[in-house]
GROMACS .gro file of C-alpha atoms in nm:
model
  151
    1MET     CA    1  -0.011   0.023  -0.005
    2LYS     CA    2   0.123   0.354  -0.074
    3ILE     CA    3   0.146   0.602   0.184
    4GLU     CA    4  -0.053   0.826   0.017
    5GLU     CA    5  -0.344   0.547   0.112
    6ALA     CA    6  -0.218   0.438   0.427
    7ILE     CA    7  -0.218   0.784   0.585
    8LYS     CA    8  -0.516   0.918   0.359
    9GLN     CA    9  -0.279   1.201   0.160
   10GLU     CA   10  -0.515   1.401  -0.067
   11LYS     CA   11  -0.285   1.661  -0.143
   12PRO     CA   12   0.086   1.584  -0.275
   13PHE     CA   13   0.375   1.544  -0.034
   14LYS     CA   14   0.623   1.896  -0.075
   15ASP     CA   15   0.771   1.689  -0.208
   16ILE     CA   16   1.025   1.423  -0.241
   17GLN     CA   17   1.241   1.390   0.107
   18ASN     CA   18   0.914   1.506   0.307
   19LYS     CA   19   0.724   1.210   0.135
   20ALA     CA   20   1.013   0.973   0.221
   21MET     CA   21   0.995   1.118   0.601
   22ILE     CA   22   0.706   1.052   0.632
   23ASN     CA   23   0.680   0.715   0.526
   24LEU     CA   24   0.983   0.597   0.778
   25LEU     CA   25   0.760   0.713   1.033
   26TYR     CA   26   0.489   0.517   0.995
   27THR     CA   27   0.631   0.238   0.823
   28ALA     CA   28   0.834   0.252   1.208
   29SER     CA   29   0.514   0.324   1.381
   30TRP     CA   30   0.334  -0.005   1.155
   31LEU     CA   31   0.687  -0.224   1.225
   32GLN     CA   32   0.667  -0.136   1.573
   33THR     CA   33   0.245  -0.181   1.612
   34ASN     CA   34   0.322  -0.531   1.474
   35MET     CA   35   0.630  -0.666   1.672
   36ASN     CA   36   0.424  -0.513   2.040
   37LEU     CA   37   0.117  -0.772   1.926
   38ALA     CA   38   0.370  -1.026   1.801
   39ILE     CA   39   0.519  -1.102   2.174
   40LYS     CA   40   0.156  -0.930   2.385
   41PRO     CA   41   0.187  -1.383   2.457
   42TYR     CA   42   0.431  -1.331   2.613
   43ASN     CA   43   0.347  -1.075   2.882
   44ILE     CA   44   0.641  -0.787   2.717
   45SER     CA   45   0.708  -0.506   2.580
   46ILE     CA   46   0.968  -0.473   2.229
   47GLN     CA   47   1.164  -0.236   2.528
   48GLN     CA   48   1.205  -0.530   2.746
   49TYR     CA   49   1.244  -0.750   2.473
   50ASN     CA   50   1.544  -0.542   2.420
   51ILE     CA   51   1.708  -0.558   2.781
   52LEU     CA   52   1.716  -0.948   2.802
   53ARG     CA   53   1.837  -0.976   2.514
   54ILE     CA   54   2.110  -0.789   2.604
   55LEU     CA   55   2.133  -0.975   2.894
   56LYS     CA   56   2.173  -1.270   2.710
   57GLY     CA   57   2.393  -1.154   2.520
   58GLN     CA   58   2.589  -1.088   2.800
   59HIS     CA   59   2.486  -1.410   3.010
   60PRO     CA   60   2.619  -1.586   3.212
   61ASN     CA   61   2.766  -1.272   3.323
   62SER     CA   62   2.571  -0.975   3.510
   63ALA     CA   63   2.533  -0.579   3.339
   64SER     CA   64   2.519  -0.297   3.511
   65ILE     CA   65   2.210   0.021   3.426
   66LYS     CA   66   2.419   0.195   3.234
   67LEU     CA   67   2.547  -0.069   3.008
   68LEU     CA   68   2.152  -0.163   2.937
   69GLN     CA   69   2.124   0.161   2.814
   70GLU     CA   70   2.415   0.225   2.651
   71ARG     CA   71   2.284  -0.066   2.393
   72MET     CA   72   1.922  -0.001   2.428
   73LEU     CA   73   1.749   0.058   2.069
   74ASP     CA   74   1.506   0.290   2.244
   75LYS     CA   75   1.705   0.564   2.397
   76MET     CA   76   1.440   0.693   2.552
   77SER     CA   77   1.438   0.386   2.755
   78ASN     CA   78   1.424   0.422   3.129
   79ALA     CA   79   1.600   0.075   3.200
   80SER     CA   80   1.603   0.108   3.598
   81ARG     CA   81   1.215   0.088   3.549
   82LEU     CA   82   1.234  -0.178   3.267
   83VAL     CA   83   1.473  -0.354   3.481
   84GLU     CA   84   1.193  -0.345   3.769
   85LYS     CA   85   0.897  -0.443   3.545
   86LEU     CA   86   1.073  -0.760   3.461
   87TYR     CA   87   1.220  -0.790   3.819
   88GLU     CA   88   0.840  -0.793   3.923
   89LYS     CA   89   0.773  -1.054   3.683
   90LYS     CA   90   1.074  -1.297   3.745
   91LEU     CA   91   1.306  -1.254   3.461
   92VAL     CA   92   1.590  -1.139   3.573
   93ASP     CA   93   1.758  -1.097   3.948
   94ARG     CA   94   1.934  -0.756   3.985
   95VAL     CA   95   2.209  -0.760   4.287
   96ILE     CA   96   2.232  -0.333   4.405
   97CYS     CA   97   2.561  -0.295   4.473
   98PRO     CA   98   2.572  -0.207   4.874
   99MET     CA   99   2.904   0.043   4.866
  100ASP     CA  100   2.701   0.256   4.569
  101ARG     CA  101   2.336   0.237   4.543
  102ARG     CA  102   2.299   0.349   4.186
  103ARG     CA  103   2.527   0.080   4.111
  104VAL     CA  104   2.255  -0.211   4.038
  105GLU     CA  105   2.423  -0.560   3.804
  106VAL     CA  106   2.126  -0.783   3.640
  107THR     CA  107   2.098  -1.054   3.561
  108ILE     CA  108   1.902  -1.298   3.252
  109LEU     CA  109   1.712  -1.559   3.478
  110GLU     CA  110   1.606  -1.913   3.311
  111ALA     CA  111   1.328  -1.787   3.271
  112GLY     CA  112   1.333  -1.439   3.064
  113LEU     CA  113   1.591  -1.685   2.902
  114VAL     CA  114   1.252  -1.917   2.775
  115VAL     CA  115   1.033  -1.609   2.723
  116LEU     CA  116   1.295  -1.382   2.533
  117GLU     CA  117   1.379  -1.722   2.317
  118ASN     CA  118   0.978  -1.789   2.250
  119ALA     CA  119   0.913  -1.409   2.217
  120THR     CA  120   1.235  -1.394   1.959
  121LYS     CA  121   1.075  -1.702   1.736
  122SER     CA  122   0.697  -1.523   1.703
  123LEU     CA  123   0.926  -1.218   1.572
  124ASP     CA  124   1.125  -1.397   1.309
  125GLN     CA  125   0.799  -1.556   1.233
  126LEU     CA  126   0.687  -1.142   1.135
  127SER     CA  127   1.022  -1.047   1.003
  128ASN     CA  128   0.996  -1.331   0.793
  129GLU     CA  129   0.608  -1.230   0.656
  130ASN     CA  130   0.769  -0.905   0.587
  131PHE     CA  131   1.080  -0.976   0.446
  132ASN     CA  132   0.975  -1.270   0.194
  133GLN     CA  133   0.936  -1.027  -0.050
  134PHE     CA  134   1.254  -0.861  -0.057
  135SER     CA  135   1.573  -1.032  -0.223
  136PHE     CA  136   1.865  -1.075   0.047
  137GLU     CA  137   1.995  -0.780  -0.198
  138ASP     CA  138   1.660  -0.564  -0.094
  139SER     CA  139   1.735  -0.619   0.231
  140GLN     CA  140   2.049  -0.528   0.233
  141ILE     CA  141   2.018  -0.207   0.066
  142LEU     CA  142   1.769  -0.131   0.264
  143SER     CA  143   2.011  -0.195   0.541
  144ASP     CA  144   2.224   0.022   0.376
  145LEU     CA  145   1.940   0.361   0.288
  146LEU     CA  146   1.897   0.336   0.660
  147ASP     CA  147   2.211   0.362   0.751
  148LYS     CA  148   2.336   0.668   0.519
  149PHE     CA  149   1.997   0.788   0.677
  150ARG     CA  150   2.158   0.847   1.011
  151ASN     CA  151   2.459   1.001   0.922
   0.00000   0.00000   0.00000
């Protein structure tokens, strides 16, 4: 579906750059909505999923809140709050440093690994469904263009 149809745009865009920007914003929102729906059965958000992925990469070692914040995809997320929610769900463990209460070390638990594995399967299925119309070269071009856009 063309972006004009998706947002019911009646007038032409100001220019092609404006159209591309709106298309990028719309597509990012569409993708995030679909990703949230895919992992909804696991009772975690995309931001919590991202924390679990980072912790799995550190496993069996722990990660500080600072490290999590640095590696998160959504830099506006509150890593401390996300860790607290994951802790309440018994998916991670956290240890507060007795010498510096601001320092918290977080470790993924077995239950977190299971939730992450299942959520990843759902997201992989979503990815496969959306990228099945793309060749390897198309995907490479898209990725390169997005990198170029951020530079």
